[in-house]
Every structure is written in C-alpha cells, then in structure tokens.
Tab-separated table of C-alpha atoms and ligand atoms in Angstrom:
chain	number	residue	atom	x	y	z
A	1	UNK	CA	-93.019	43.092	250.179
A	2	UNK	CA	-89.947	41.635	248.887
A	3	UNK	CA	-90.020	38.968	246.218
A	4	UNK	CA	-89.422	35.494	247.183
A	5	UNK	CA	-86.895	33.311	245.469
A	6	UNK	CA	-87.139	29.485	244.977
A	7	UNK	CA	-83.142	29.122	245.697
A	8	UNK	CA	-81.541	27.471	248.683
A	9	UNK	CA	-77.951	27.434	249.801
A	10	UNK	CA	-76.592	24.328	251.280
A	11	UNK	CA	-73.568	25.218	253.487
A	12	UNK	CA	-71.340	23.213	255.568
A	13	UNK	CA	-70.871	24.672	259.123
A	14	UNK	CA	-67.762	22.887	260.273
A	15	UNK	CA	-64.622	21.537	258.602
A	16	UNK	CA	-66.453	19.979	255.579
A	17	UNK	CA	-67.984	16.601	255.317
A	18	UNK	CA	-70.848	17.248	256.995
A	19	UNK	CA	-73.028	15.302	254.447
A	20	UNK	CA	-73.777	18.270	252.018
A	21	UNK	CA	-73.914	15.658	249.250
A	22	UNK	CA	-76.667	13.670	250.827
A	23	UNK	CA	-78.708	16.581	251.597
A	24	UNK	CA	-78.187	18.468	248.166
A	25	UNK	CA	-79.222	15.302	246.474
A	26	UNK	CA	-82.411	14.966	248.799
A	27	UNK	CA	-83.256	18.579	248.294
A	28	UNK	CA	-82.741	18.076	244.223
A	29	UNK	CA	-85.696	16.061	244.237
A	30	UNK	CA	-87.584	19.263	244.139
A	31	UNK	CA	-85.124	21.444	242.469
A	32	UNK	CA	-84.450	22.132	238.636
A	33	UNK	CA	-80.918	23.036	238.810
A	34	UNK	CA	-78.006	22.186	241.442
A	35	UNK	CA	-75.025	24.560	241.324
A	36	UNK	CA	-71.656	24.236	242.832
A	37	UNK	CA	-70.058	27.818	243.527
A	38	UNK	CA	-66.572	27.174	245.379
A	39	UNK	CA	-63.608	24.931	245.342
A	40	UNK	CA	-62.682	22.227	242.980
A	41	UNK	CA	-61.765	18.499	243.237
A	42	UNK	CA	-60.696	18.831	246.862
A	43	UNK	CA	-64.422	18.291	247.632
A	44	UNK	CA	-65.843	14.681	248.152
A	45	UNK	CA	-69.444	14.659	248.111
A	46	UNK	CA	-71.247	11.258	248.622
A	47	UNK	CA	-74.780	10.590	247.323
A	48	UNK	CA	-76.122	7.092	248.237
A	49	UNK	CA	-79.468	6.534	246.135
A	50	UNK	CA	-81.132	3.500	244.401
A	51	UNK	CA	-78.290	1.099	245.338
A	52	UNK	CA	-75.705	3.371	243.971
A	53	UNK	CA	-72.836	5.020	245.813
A	54	UNK	CA	-71.654	8.219	243.889
A	55	UNK	CA	-68.632	10.267	245.090
A	56	UNK	CA	-68.613	13.549	243.268
A	57	UNK	CA	-65.593	15.822	243.203
A	58	UNK	CA	-66.574	18.610	240.885
A	59	UNK	CA	-70.049	17.639	239.455
A	60	UNK	CA	-72.782	18.826	241.647
A	61	UNK	CA	-74.922	16.271	243.632
A	62	UNK	CA	-77.978	16.972	241.511
A	63	UNK	CA	-76.541	14.572	238.734
A	64	UNK	CA	-78.030	11.160	239.993
A	65	UNK	CA	-81.402	12.687	239.346
A	66	UNK	CA	-80.297	14.042	235.975
A	67	UNK	CA	-80.979	17.414	237.047
A	68	UNK	CA	-79.464	20.488	235.237
A	69	UNK	CA	-75.995	20.818	236.996
A	70	UNK	CA	-73.971	23.932	236.969
A	71	UNK	CA	-70.237	24.562	237.861
A	72	UNK	CA	-70.110	28.221	238.675
A	73	UNK	CA	-67.008	30.807	238.065
A	74	UNK	CA	-66.044	30.540	241.734
A	75	UNK	CA	-64.890	26.936	241.295
A	76	UNK	CA	-61.298	25.750	239.989
A	77	UNK	CA	-61.541	22.912	237.502
A	78	UNK	CA	-59.087	20.197	236.790
A	79	UNK	CA	-60.541	19.094	233.404
A	80	UNK	CA	-59.309	15.804	233.367
A	81	UNK	CA	-61.175	14.974	236.627
A	82	UNK	CA	-64.368	16.519	235.368
A	83	UNK	CA	-64.106	14.697	232.048
A	84	UNK	CA	-63.587	11.385	234.167
A	85	UNK	CA	-66.557	12.098	236.414
A	86	UNK	CA	-68.883	12.803	233.177
A	87	UNK	CA	-67.723	9.360	231.801
A	88	UNK	CA	-68.400	7.517	234.911
A	89	UNK	CA	-71.889	9.008	234.968
A	90	UNK	CA	-72.520	8.071	231.603
A	91	UNK	CA	-71.307	4.526	232.141
A	92	UNK	CA	-74.026	4.372	234.790
A	93	UNK	CA	-76.492	5.220	232.072
A	94	UNK	CA	-76.868	8.843	233.304
A	95	UNK	CA	-77.286	11.867	231.108
A	96	UNK	CA	-75.157	14.788	232.254
A	97	UNK	CA	-76.912	18.087	231.717
A	98	UNK	CA	-73.953	20.247	232.769
A	99	UNK	CA	-73.277	23.977	232.308
A	100	UNK	CA	-69.512	25.078	232.991
A	101	UNK	CA	-68.749	28.660	233.516
A	102	UNK	CA	-66.584	30.247	231.071
A	103	UNK	CA	-64.923	32.128	233.783
A	104	UNK	CA	-63.948	29.367	236.300
A	105	UNK	CA	-60.180	28.947	236.465
A	106	UNK	CA	-58.343	26.049	235.235
A	107	UNK	CA	-56.073	23.588	237.407
A	108	UNK	CA	-52.785	22.664	235.675
A	109	UNK	CA	-50.186	19.998	236.595
A	110	UNK	CA	-47.840	22.529	237.746
A	111	UNK	CA	-50.393	23.899	240.177
A	112	UNK	CA	-50.647	20.221	241.701
A	113	UNK	CA	-46.878	20.268	241.824
A	114	UNK	CA	-46.639	23.478	243.519
A	115	UNK	CA	-49.579	22.460	246.090
A	116	UNK	CA	-47.304	19.564	247.213
A	117	UNK	CA	-43.915	21.325	247.429
A	118	UNK	CA	-45.349	24.521	249.306
A	119	UNK	CA	-47.012	22.079	251.753
A	120	UNK	CA	-43.695	20.534	252.387
A	121	UNK	CA	-42.014	23.969	252.732
A	122	UNK	CA	-44.520	25.337	254.985
A	123	UNK	CA	-43.961	22.898	257.706
A	124	UNK	CA	-46.184	23.623	260.759
A	125	UNK	CA	-48.076	26.112	258.833
A	126	UNK	CA	-49.050	23.520	256.300
A	127	UNK	CA	-52.961	23.084	256.218
A	128	UNK	CA	-52.546	19.333	255.126
A	129	UNK	CA	-54.112	20.130	251.838
A	130	UNK	CA	-55.776	17.684	249.359
A	131	UNK	CA	-52.691	18.306	247.015
A	132	UNK	CA	-55.143	18.808	244.066
A	133	UNK	CA	-53.535	22.236	243.364
A	134	UNK	CA	-56.633	24.193	244.670
A	135	UNK	CA	-54.497	26.915	246.474
A	136	UNK	CA	-51.974	27.480	243.832
A	137	UNK	CA	-54.979	28.083	241.262
A	138	UNK	CA	-56.819	30.505	243.155
A	139	UNK	CA	-53.387	32.284	243.815
A	140	UNK	CA	-53.016	32.645	240.070
A	141	UNK	CA	-56.667	33.847	239.938
A	142	UNK	CA	-55.979	36.521	242.475
A	143	UNK	CA	-52.596	37.293	240.953
A	144	UNK	CA	-54.314	37.734	237.499
A	145	UNK	CA	-52.119	35.045	235.996
A	146	UNK	CA	-55.094	32.573	235.909
A	147	UNK	CA	-56.199	30.684	232.761
A	148	UNK	CA	-59.908	30.379	232.500
A	149	UNK	CA	-62.212	28.066	230.938
A	150	UNK	CA	-62.721	30.336	228.071
A	151	UNK	CA	-59.058	30.236	227.271
A	152	UNK	CA	-59.197	26.479	227.005
A	153	UNK	CA	-61.440	26.538	223.965
A	154	UNK	CA	-59.556	29.235	222.132
A	155	UNK	CA	-55.865	27.712	221.678
A	156	UNK	CA	-54.674	30.707	220.088
A	157	UNK	CA	-55.455	32.544	223.315
A	158	UNK	CA	-54.491	29.649	225.481
A	159	UNK	CA	-50.905	29.229	224.003
A	160	UNK	CA	-49.154	32.512	224.680
A	161	UNK	CA	-50.745	32.865	228.192
A	162	UNK	CA	-49.737	29.284	228.892
A	163	UNK	CA	-46.368	29.445	227.759
A	164	UNK	CA	-45.689	32.611	230.079
A	165	UNK	CA	-47.280	31.141	233.069
A	166	UNK	CA	-45.430	27.946	232.592
A	167	UNK	CA	-42.188	29.566	232.314
A	168	UNK	CA	-42.674	31.396	235.539
A	169	UNK	CA	-44.037	28.324	237.432
A	170	UNK	CA	-41.154	26.302	236.197
A	171	UNK	CA	-38.570	28.799	237.810
A	172	UNK	CA	-40.554	28.863	240.953
A	173	UNK	CA	-41.115	25.036	241.291
A	174	UNK	CA	-37.361	24.640	240.521
A	175	UNK	CA	-36.556	26.675	243.806
A	176	UNK	CA	-38.212	23.893	245.834
A	177	UNK	CA	-37.158	21.080	243.499
A	178	UNK	CA	-34.156	21.763	241.038
A	179	UNK	CA	-34.959	18.598	239.062
A	180	UNK	CA	-38.443	19.259	238.179
A	181	UNK	CA	-39.198	18.733	234.587
A	182	UNK	CA	-42.331	18.907	232.509
A	183	UNK	CA	-42.988	18.945	228.698
A	184	UNK	CA	-44.823	22.059	227.542
A	185	UNK	CA	-45.912	20.952	224.365
A	186	UNK	CA	-47.487	17.700	225.575
A	187	UNK	CA	-49.182	19.660	228.485
A	188	UNK	CA	-50.566	22.127	225.798
A	189	UNK	CA	-51.980	19.485	223.501
A	190	UNK	CA	-53.474	17.465	226.320
A	191	UNK	CA	-55.291	20.806	227.587
A	192	UNK	CA	-56.407	21.790	224.077
A	193	UNK	CA	-58.060	18.311	223.735
A	194	UNK	CA	-59.806	18.873	227.121
A	195	UNK	CA	-61.081	22.153	225.783
A	196	UNK	CA	-62.434	20.336	222.627
A	197	UNK	CA	-64.118	17.811	224.701
A	198	UNK	CA	-65.714	20.444	227.240
A	199	UNK	CA	-66.513	23.003	224.520
A	200	UNK	CA	-70.364	22.198	224.428
A	201	UNK	CA	-70.757	22.419	228.119
A	202	UNK	CA	-69.378	26.027	228.418
A	203	UNK	CA	-71.862	28.892	228.962
A	204	UNK	CA	-72.111	32.151	230.501
A	205	UNK	CA	-73.556	30.633	233.766
A	206	UNK	CA	-74.267	34.031	235.565
A	207	UNK	CA	-76.810	34.874	232.836
A	208	UNK	CA	-77.982	31.394	232.633
A	209	UNK	CA	-78.847	31.189	236.329
A	210	UNK	CA	-80.315	34.662	236.652
A	211	UNK	CA	-82.617	34.105	233.978
A	212	UNK	CA	-83.617	30.669	235.425
A	213	UNK	CA	-84.340	32.510	238.841
A	214	UNK	CA	-86.292	35.117	237.148
A	215	UNK	CA	-88.571	32.436	235.381
A	216	UNK	CA	-89.129	30.806	238.628
A	217	UNK	CA	-86.935	27.770	238.366
A	218	UNK	CA	-85.817	26.093	241.975
A	219	UNK	CA	-82.078	26.104	242.434
A	220	UNK	CA	-79.983	24.418	245.141
A	221	UNK	CA	-76.397	26.056	245.721
A	222	UNK	CA	-74.129	23.231	246.924
A	223	UNK	CA	-71.404	24.437	249.101
A	224	UNK	CA	-68.106	22.650	249.081
A	225	UNK	CA	-65.863	22.432	252.382
A	226	UNK	CA	-67.408	24.186	255.466
A	227	UNK	CA	-67.314	27.576	257.175
A	228	UNK	CA	-64.177	26.809	259.300
A	229	UNK	CA	-62.058	26.214	256.073
A	230	UNK	CA	-63.299	29.840	254.749
A	231	UNK	CA	-60.188	31.751	253.378
A	232	UNK	CA	-61.561	34.893	255.276
A	233	UNK	CA	-63.800	33.447	258.129
A	234	UNK	CA	-62.324	30.205	258.939
A	235	UNK	CA	-59.213	29.209	261.050
A	236	UNK	CA	-56.647	30.695	258.818
A	237	UNK	CA	-54.197	29.399	257.632
A	238	UNK	CA	-55.337	25.917	258.210
A	239	UNK	CA	-58.149	26.110	255.672
A	240	UNK	CA	-58.915	26.030	251.910
A	241	UNK	CA	-58.615	29.063	249.452
A	242	UNK	CA	-62.251	30.057	248.817
A	243	UNK	CA	-65.394	31.235	250.777
A	244	UNK	CA	-67.246	27.745	251.001
A	245	UNK	CA	-69.949	29.452	253.053
A	246	UNK	CA	-73.035	31.413	251.964
A	247	UNK	CA	-70.920	34.427	251.311
A	248	UNK	CA	-69.321	32.662	248.369
A	249	UNK	CA	-72.495	31.901	246.561
A	250	UNK	CA	-73.083	35.475	245.010
A	251	UNK	CA	-69.457	35.807	244.069
A	252	UNK	CA	-68.951	32.273	242.748
A	253	UNK	CA	-72.088	32.426	240.591
A	254	UNK	CA	-72.976	35.831	239.692
A	255	UNK	CA	-76.346	35.665	241.606
A	256	UNK	CA	-76.935	38.751	243.711
A	257	UNK	CA	-77.446	38.055	247.488
A	258	UNK	CA	-80.905	39.294	247.483
A	259	UNK	CA	-81.958	36.381	245.059
A	260	UNK	CA	-80.854	33.655	247.501
A	261	UNK	CA	-84.038	32.751	249.237
A	262	UNK	CA	-82.790	30.600	252.183
A	263	UNK	CA	-79.420	29.237	253.477
A	264	UNK	CA	-79.473	25.955	255.236
A	265	UNK	CA	-76.415	24.813	257.426
A	266	UNK	CA	-75.471	21.304	257.467
A	267	UNK	CA	-74.316	20.204	260.907
A	268	UNK	CA	-72.879	16.670	261.509
A	269	UNK	CA	-74.068	15.143	265.133
A	270	UNK	CA	-70.206	15.303	266.045
A	271	UNK	CA	-67.432	17.102	264.307
A	272	UNK	CA	-64.869	15.822	261.943
A	273	UNK	CA	-61.695	17.363	260.380
A	274	UNK	CA	-59.157	16.343	257.550
A	275	UNK	CA	-55.754	18.030	257.570
A	276	UNK	CA	-54.009	20.184	260.017
A	277	UNK	CA	-55.008	22.938	262.457
A	278	UNK	CA	-56.326	23.051	265.986
A	279	UNK	CA	-59.623	21.177	266.697
A	280	UNK	CA	-60.699	21.976	270.346
A	281	UNK	CA	-63.185	19.110	270.710
A	282	UNK	CA	-61.005	16.267	269.026
A	283	UNK	CA	-60.965	13.098	270.565
A	284	UNK	CA	-58.138	10.857	270.697
A	285	UNK	CA	-59.478	7.767	272.592
A	286	UNK	CA	-61.313	4.730	271.762
A	287	UNK	CA	-64.464	6.613	271.453
A	288	UNK	CA	-62.968	8.500	268.460
A	289	UNK	CA	-62.083	5.112	266.936
A	290	UNK	CA	-65.652	4.069	267.380
A	291	UNK	CA	-67.095	7.255	265.797
A	292	UNK	CA	-64.674	6.880	262.951
A	293	UNK	CA	-65.779	3.304	262.169
A	294	UNK	CA	-69.466	3.848	262.840
A	295	UNK	CA	-69.561	7.327	260.504
A	296	UNK	CA	-66.943	5.736	258.115
A	297	UNK	CA	-64.782	8.822	258.572
A	298	UNK	CA	-62.266	8.299	255.929
A	299	UNK	CA	-61.657	10.987	253.387
A	300	UNK	CA	-63.814	10.847	250.199
A	301	UNK	CA	-60.929	12.481	248.163
A	302	UNK	CA	-57.855	11.272	249.790
A	303	UNK	CA	-58.810	8.268	251.880
A	304	UNK	CA	-57.205	9.871	255.007
A	305	UNK	CA	-58.748	8.870	258.351
A	306	UNK	CA	-60.789	12.059	259.353
A	307	UNK	CA	-60.063	13.396	262.894
A	308	UNK	CA	-63.119	13.235	264.987
A	309	UNK	CA	-64.430	14.782	268.235
A	310	UNK	CA	-67.488	16.159	269.964
A	311	UNK	CA	-70.028	18.708	268.614
A	312	UNK	CA	-68.759	22.261	269.080
A	313	UNK	CA	-71.962	24.494	269.311
A	314	UNK	CA	-69.701	27.500	270.112
A	315	UNK	CA	-68.137	27.370	266.437
A	316	UNK	CA	-71.448	26.609	265.276
A	317	UNK	CA	-72.930	29.830	266.558
A	318	UNK	CA	-70.145	31.606	264.702
A	319	UNK	CA	-71.115	29.755	261.557
A	320	UNK	CA	-74.829	30.687	261.787
A	321	UNK	CA	-73.966	34.282	262.294
A	322	UNK	CA	-71.453	34.312	259.237
A	323	UNK	CA	-73.626	32.264	256.859
A	324	UNK	CA	-76.918	33.983	257.978
A	325	UNK	CA	-78.390	30.597	258.582
A	326	UNK	CA	-82.260	30.250	258.391
A	327	UNK	CA	-82.461	26.640	259.573
A	328	UNK	CA	-80.112	23.595	260.152
A	329	UNK	CA	-80.146	19.920	259.294
A	330	UNK	CA	-78.239	17.365	261.583
A	331	UNK	CA	-76.751	14.332	259.879
A	332	UNK	CA	-75.176	11.268	260.958
A	333	UNK	CA	-77.242	10.918	264.279
A	334	UNK	CA	-77.076	7.060	263.865
A	335	UNK	CA	-73.065	7.039	263.875
A	336	UNK	CA	-73.197	8.149	267.521
A	337	UNK	CA	-75.076	4.901	268.557
A	338	UNK	CA	-73.892	2.871	271.312
A	339	UNK	CA	-71.854	5.973	272.764
A	340	UNK	CA	-72.949	7.348	276.141
A	341	UNK	CA	-72.295	9.672	277.535
A	342	UNK	CA	-72.324	12.086	274.543
A	343	UNK	CA	-70.599	15.278	275.214
A	344	UNK	CA	-71.323	18.615	273.425
A	345	UNK	CA	-69.166	21.717	273.632
A	346	UNK	CA	-71.172	24.871	274.460
A	347	UNK	CA	-68.360	27.439	275.032
A	348	UNK	CA	-64.580	27.935	275.486
A	349	UNK	CA	-62.453	28.904	278.484
A	350	UNK	CA	-59.183	30.794	278.186
A	351	UNK	CA	-57.055	31.554	281.355
A	352	UNK	CA	-59.895	30.731	283.473
A	353	UNK	CA	-62.442	33.054	281.825
A	354	UNK	CA	-65.335	31.963	279.691
A	355	UNK	CA	-65.098	33.396	276.227
A	356	UNK	CA	-68.107	35.613	274.831
A	357	UNK	CA	-67.492	34.993	271.145
A	358	UNK	CA	-65.559	32.247	269.226
A	359	UNK	CA	-62.108	33.626	268.928
A	360	UNK	CA	-61.382	32.942	265.267
A	361	UNK	CA	-57.637	33.117	265.522
A	362	UNK	CA	-55.768	29.809	265.593
A	363	UNK	CA	-53.253	31.187	267.989
A	364	UNK	CA	-55.866	31.849	270.526
A	365	UNK	CA	-58.064	28.917	269.836
A	366	UNK	CA	-55.062	26.488	270.510
A	367	UNK	CA	-55.147	27.680	274.244
A	368	UNK	CA	-58.725	27.362	274.647
A	369	UNK	CA	-60.376	24.706	276.671
A	370	UNK	CA	-63.842	23.557	275.704
A	371	UNK	CA	-66.694	23.472	278.161
A	372	UNK	CA	-68.961	20.623	277.890
A	373	UNK	CA	-72.513	19.434	278.522
A	374	UNK	CA	-73.210	15.574	278.708
A	375	UNK	CA	-76.088	13.710	277.131
A	376	UNK	CA	-77.337	10.140	277.366
A	377	UNK	CA	-76.639	8.173	274.238
A	378	UNK	CA	-78.891	5.817	272.170
A	379	UNK	CA	-78.720	2.198	271.590
A	380	UNK	CA	-76.944	0.499	268.650
A	381	UNK	CA	-78.978	-0.321	265.689
A	382	UNK	CA	-78.546	-1.986	262.211
A	383	UNK	CA	-78.488	0.098	259.232
A	384	UNK	CA	-81.834	-1.223	258.201
A	385	UNK	CA	-83.381	-0.468	261.361
A	386	UNK	CA	-82.360	3.072	261.096
A	387	UNK	CA	-83.921	3.128	257.713
A	388	UNK	CA	-87.100	1.967	258.939
A	389	UNK	CA	-87.115	4.430	261.725
A	390	UNK	CA	-86.693	7.333	259.070
A	391	UNK	CA	-89.854	5.782	257.313
A	392	UNK	CA	-91.764	6.052	260.705
A	393	UNK	CA	-90.659	9.712	261.323
A	394	UNK	CA	-89.398	11.810	264.071
A	395	UNK	CA	-91.774	10.294	267.016
A	396	UNK	CA	-90.126	6.792	266.311
A	397	UNK	CA	-86.598	8.218	267.248
A	398	UNK	CA	-85.036	7.280	270.535
A	399	UNK	CA	-86.041	9.503	273.300
A	400	UNK	CA	-82.521	10.428	274.074
A	401	UNK	CA	-81.808	11.366	270.599
A	402	UNK	CA	-84.843	13.833	270.733
A	403	UNK	CA	-83.433	15.168	274.064
A	404	UNK	CA	-79.930	15.789	272.077
A	405	UNK	CA	-81.769	17.584	268.985
A	406	UNK	CA	-83.889	19.840	271.231
A	407	UNK	CA	-80.733	20.840	273.182
A	408	UNK	CA	-79.083	21.671	269.895
A	409	UNK	CA	-82.034	23.543	268.797
A	410	UNK	CA	-82.187	25.611	272.060
A	411	UNK	CA	-78.455	26.153	272.454
A	412	UNK	CA	-78.186	27.465	268.695
A	413	UNK	CA	-81.664	29.053	268.922
A	414	UNK	CA	-82.449	27.698	265.576
A	415	UNK	CA	-84.946	25.446	263.792
A	416	UNK	CA	-84.046	22.018	262.654
A	417	UNK	CA	-85.543	21.461	259.125
A	418	UNK	CA	-84.535	17.740	258.665
A	419	UNK	CA	-82.437	14.982	260.417
A	420	UNK	CA	-80.608	12.346	258.759
A	421	UNK	CA	-80.108	8.760	260.366
A	422	UNK	CA	-78.423	7.001	257.400
A	423	UNK	CA	-76.441	7.400	254.251
A	424	UNK	CA	-79.410	6.670	251.922
A	425	UNK	CA	-81.407	9.206	250.453
A	426	UNK	CA	-84.469	8.047	252.247
A	427	UNK	CA	-82.782	7.693	255.612
A	428	UNK	CA	-83.990	11.185	256.219
A	429	UNK	CA	-86.679	12.827	258.393
A	430	UNK	CA	-88.208	16.114	257.138
A	431	UNK	CA	-89.598	18.400	260.045
A	432	UNK	CA	-90.270	21.486	257.842
A	433	UNK	CA	-92.160	20.541	254.798
A	434	UNK	CA	-91.899	24.269	253.450
A	435	UNK	CA	-87.996	24.092	253.605
A	436	UNK	CA	-87.778	23.994	249.700
B	501	LIG	P1	-69.890	16.281	252.214
B	501	LIG	O1	-68.613	16.500	251.635
B	501	LIG	O2	-70.404	17.146	253.083
B	501	LIG	O3	-70.804	15.962	250.953
B	501	LIG	O4	-69.761	15.019	253.023
B	501	LIG	P2	-69.148	13.411	252.660
B	501	LIG	O5	-69.899	12.821	251.594
B	501	LIG	O6	-67.612	13.741	252.317
B	501	LIG	O7	-69.234	12.755	253.928
B	501	LIG	C1	-70.184	12.243	254.495
B	501	LIG	C2	-70.454	10.970	254.676
B	501	LIG	O8	-71.578	10.462	255.677
B	501	LIG	C3	-70.712	10.151	253.508
B	501	LIG	O9	-70.136	8.857	253.554
B	501	LIG	C4	-72.105	9.885	253.421
B	501	LIG	O10	-72.553	8.726	252.778
B	501	LIG	C5	-72.455	9.736	254.867
B	501	LIG	N1	-73.522	10.140	255.478
B	501	LIG	C6	-74.307	11.266	255.008
B	501	LIG	N2	-75.343	11.528	255.971
B	501	LIG	C7	-75.383	10.322	256.813
B	501	LIG	C8	-76.158	9.928	257.844
B	501	LIG	O11	-77.089	10.542	258.498
B	501	LIG	N3	-75.806	8.625	258.513
B	501	LIG	C9	-74.638	8.102	257.972
B	501	LIG	N4	-74.254	6.790	258.668
B	501	LIG	N5	-73.934	8.332	257.180
B	501	LIG	C10	-74.265	9.563	256.437
B	502	LIG	P1	-65.898	18.657	251.200
B	502	LIG	O1	-66.663	19.305	250.114
B	502	LIG	C1	-62.918	18.236	254.303
B	502	LIG	C2	-59.170	20.685	253.787
B	502	LIG	C3	-57.990	19.855	253.553
B	502	LIG	C4	-56.851	21.101	254.215
B	502	LIG	C5	-57.593	22.328	253.814
B	502	LIG	C6	-56.976	22.873	252.415
B	502	LIG	O2	-65.806	17.210	250.926
B	502	LIG	O3	-66.642	18.933	252.610
B	502	LIG	P2	-57.081	22.447	249.898
B	502	LIG	O4	-57.045	21.108	249.159
B	502	LIG	O5	-58.508	22.686	249.842
B	502	LIG	O6	-56.186	23.368	249.573
B	502	LIG	O7	-57.026	21.833	251.539
B	502	LIG	O8	-58.966	22.069	253.677
B	502	LIG	N1	-60.309	20.495	252.832
B	502	LIG	C7	-61.524	19.583	253.215
B	502	LIG	N2	-61.649	18.975	254.152
B	502	LIG	N3	-63.775	18.355	253.342
B	502	LIG	C8	-63.536	18.897	252.207
B	502	LIG	O9	-64.437	19.005	251.179
B	502	LIG	C9	-62.128	19.513	252.032
B	502	LIG	N4	-61.593	20.342	251.122
B	502	LIG	C10	-60.456	20.799	251.759
B	502	LIG	O10	-57.980	18.668	254.224
B	502	LIG	O11	-57.136	20.916	255.591
B	503	LIG	MG1	-66.659	15.388	251.734
C-alpha cells in the first residue's frame, strides 16, 4: 500500500477570492507548516480570527496561529511588501516563523512599471492585472534574466546581474514611455538593504519541506488565485502568470506530486472575478449589487469592485478534473441570503448545441450561453445568527440551503468536506472530520 502523507493543497477552483485564506487558517489549526507555492502580492487572503482581520499578500495564512510559514520557490517576492507584512504582524504581537525560498524570484520597481505600461498597450487583450509586477517578473524567470532571493543576499552577485537587467528594462520601458527615469544606485542600495533584513529567513525550502514531510509533519499548501487564472489551464490570456492550481504545488515547492496527500477545492457559493475576460454567468443587475454588498466583494489588493455572477458548475467540473480534487469546501453561503431564486449554471450552449466539455478558449467561451437550474433561496440573517448556526451544525442550516448544497454535490459528483457561513474562523461547519 502506498504511504499516506499528512499534506493538503487548498486550491481555488474559479477566478480567485474563493475564501482560500479563511480555509487555510482553519486547517492550519491542525498543521505544523503552511506554504505558499505560487503568485506574489497579487494575492489578497483574508483571515478573520479572534477579532482581528488580517489581509495577507505574501505571508501564508498560517501566520495568525504563529505556525511555521514558508514562501516557496514558485512565488515572486516584492521584498518591501514582505517586510511590511512581517512588521505588521510583529506590531500585533505575532512572531513570524518564516522560511523564504532562496530560489523565489524578486520583483523590482521596473517590473511594476512594465506591468502598467504593457497593460495599457495590450488594450482589449489586457488581463486587468493588479499591476504589482507579477507578469514581468515571471517573464524574466522564464527568460532566464531573473534575480532570485539568493542574489539579494550576495551584493557582489546581485550588482552586475541587476545592472545588465536594468539597462535592458530601461530601454524596453522607454519604448512605452520615453521619459521614464529611475536611479540605479538608490534602487540597488534599497534592495541590498532588503537582502540584509531578509537574510535570516532564507533557506533551501525544498529540502526543509521534504524533510518535514518525511518526519510526519502536517502541511497545508495554500494556493493563490484560482484554476481559471492558470497560465496553462485557465482562460488565457485573461489570467495570471503562474499555476495557481494543484499542478503548481510540486513545481512551486520541490515536493514531489506523490507526497501531496489530498487536494481540496474551494468554491464560493456564487462566482466572482476581478480584471478582464469573459465571465459567462456574470450578473449586471440589482442582484449583482446585492451579492457584492452582502459578500463584501471588493478586491483585497486593489479595492476594485469584484464582478459577480451565478455559480458555474460546468467550469468547476473542469477545475475538479485539472486539480484532481478529492473533496470541496463551499464558502460564502450566507452572502446569498435574501436572494431567490438562486441560479446555477449546469452547462453551456453554443449555436443551439449543448457542449460536452468546458471549452477553455476565451474566443469560444465568449459566444456560449449558460444553461441554468433554479433554486429557492434562504432568508436573510444577521451575522451573529449565522455564527450561531455554525456552532449548531449542519442540521440547523435552512432546508433550502441544504437542497442547494446537495445539488452541487450531485452535479459535481464530489463530497463536501466543509461549509462556511461567515467570515470568522468559527463560522465553519466541518462535514468530514478526517479531512486533515
Ligand atoms: P482568497 O483570496 O481566496 O483568500 O479570498 P479573499 O480573502 O480575497 O476573499 C474572500 C472574502 O470573503 C474575504 O473578505 C473573507 O473574509 C470572506 N469570507 C470567507 N468565507 C466567508 C463566508 O463563508 N462568509 C462570508 N460572509 N465571508 C466570507
Ligand atoms: P487571490 O489569491 C482574484 C487577476 C487579476 C487579473 C489577472 C492577472 O486573492 O485569489 P496579475 O496581477 O496576477 O498579473 O493579474 O489575475 N488576479 C486575481 N483575481 N484574486 C487573486 O488572488 C488574483 N490575483 C490575480 O485581476 O485579471
Ligand atoms: Mg483574494
């Protein structure tokens, strides 16, 4: 029999913001280590625990519980942002037990400048990025120009590499903006200082994590973004620059696929999207307004109002396949209260034909029409009433919500391990005690 590993991946199955931060924090209660494996400070993960609302960009959501937290090699790191996050946690009296991969790539100010300029130039092909320099940094990684965390703590290695890269980027940026200026020396000094401040966190995290797994430690891998934003399997080019799904865990940490025990897919009770690209079940009416207000659907990173729409089981089935999902967790069910009927997309129609599989290509998806099933909604409750129901357990949930959940389970042919009916850690109902 193959060995069982105490490791679990938490992956968003849509366009991000499914509540990965909340669920990671919940699972972290039983974990030793929490790891981010992809993305950078484009992510915004909210944890609401013991009266404090944390908004993490890079630091894994195990930090409020002072767990070991690891930023893996698959991430791109803006060192100034990371140091701010550490400072903020320290100010709250939290010890930050961080390990930062020496092979993660570094975001520089010219990456951020390029992100904005490229977005403008791309016009209708722009993804509506967070403009944090994520794409240009991953481009340099793939182009083998990239500067890694290791370089940051070796100024003699950093300087000549950065000088060359800076010269090239300056010429490139000036194609878009002939007046662009940046002083190399002050940038170099700033980054050298970042290196000094981060030095004691830097480790070979692949060795660290493999040894931890082999000694039986429990690990949560926290995805950023969501499956539909994946550079390979998402709705290209309207996505991010990494593999936010389970496929990214191994490459982004150095943990072999066979050491990943379980993958849990996070699904919001409806769908949201920030940025550009077709969103077949998007709503533009007053129901959208109501969901946006009730779910507080405003971007954690950029504050942009999130686009919202009905649940799309067709793209979720695709996500379950790509991620090899074992079980799902449904979040933000409370945010749909007072809305009836609630619609759920079960498939797409194209030119009068029902599609067999989710079409992947944006050019095809934009011509598809969702096919809907309707469900009766549930009554509006106050936040504390939802919290009370969470303590009372699944049986106390409104009957119509249980019908909704059972239909999702049946359509997706997958078990539901937990449901979340409020933003706080304990607004959570566990259905599978053996999840982790
Ligand atoms: P992430 O990027 O997947 O970690 O998700 P975000 O933190 O960006 O967005 C999820 C938002 O929903 C945050 O504001 C959470 O505090 C909140 N949230 C998570 N689960 C629930 C829930 O079950 N109910 C409500 N009302 N809010 C939730
Ligand atoms: P979390 O981890 C939602 C979107 C951006 C844009 C596209 C590319 O909080 O779920 P990027 O800055 O990555 O180059 O932008 O991806 N995007 C997200 N949308 N949640 C996120 O993260 C996102 N990170 C990036 O809006 O459309
Ligand atoms: Mg988010």
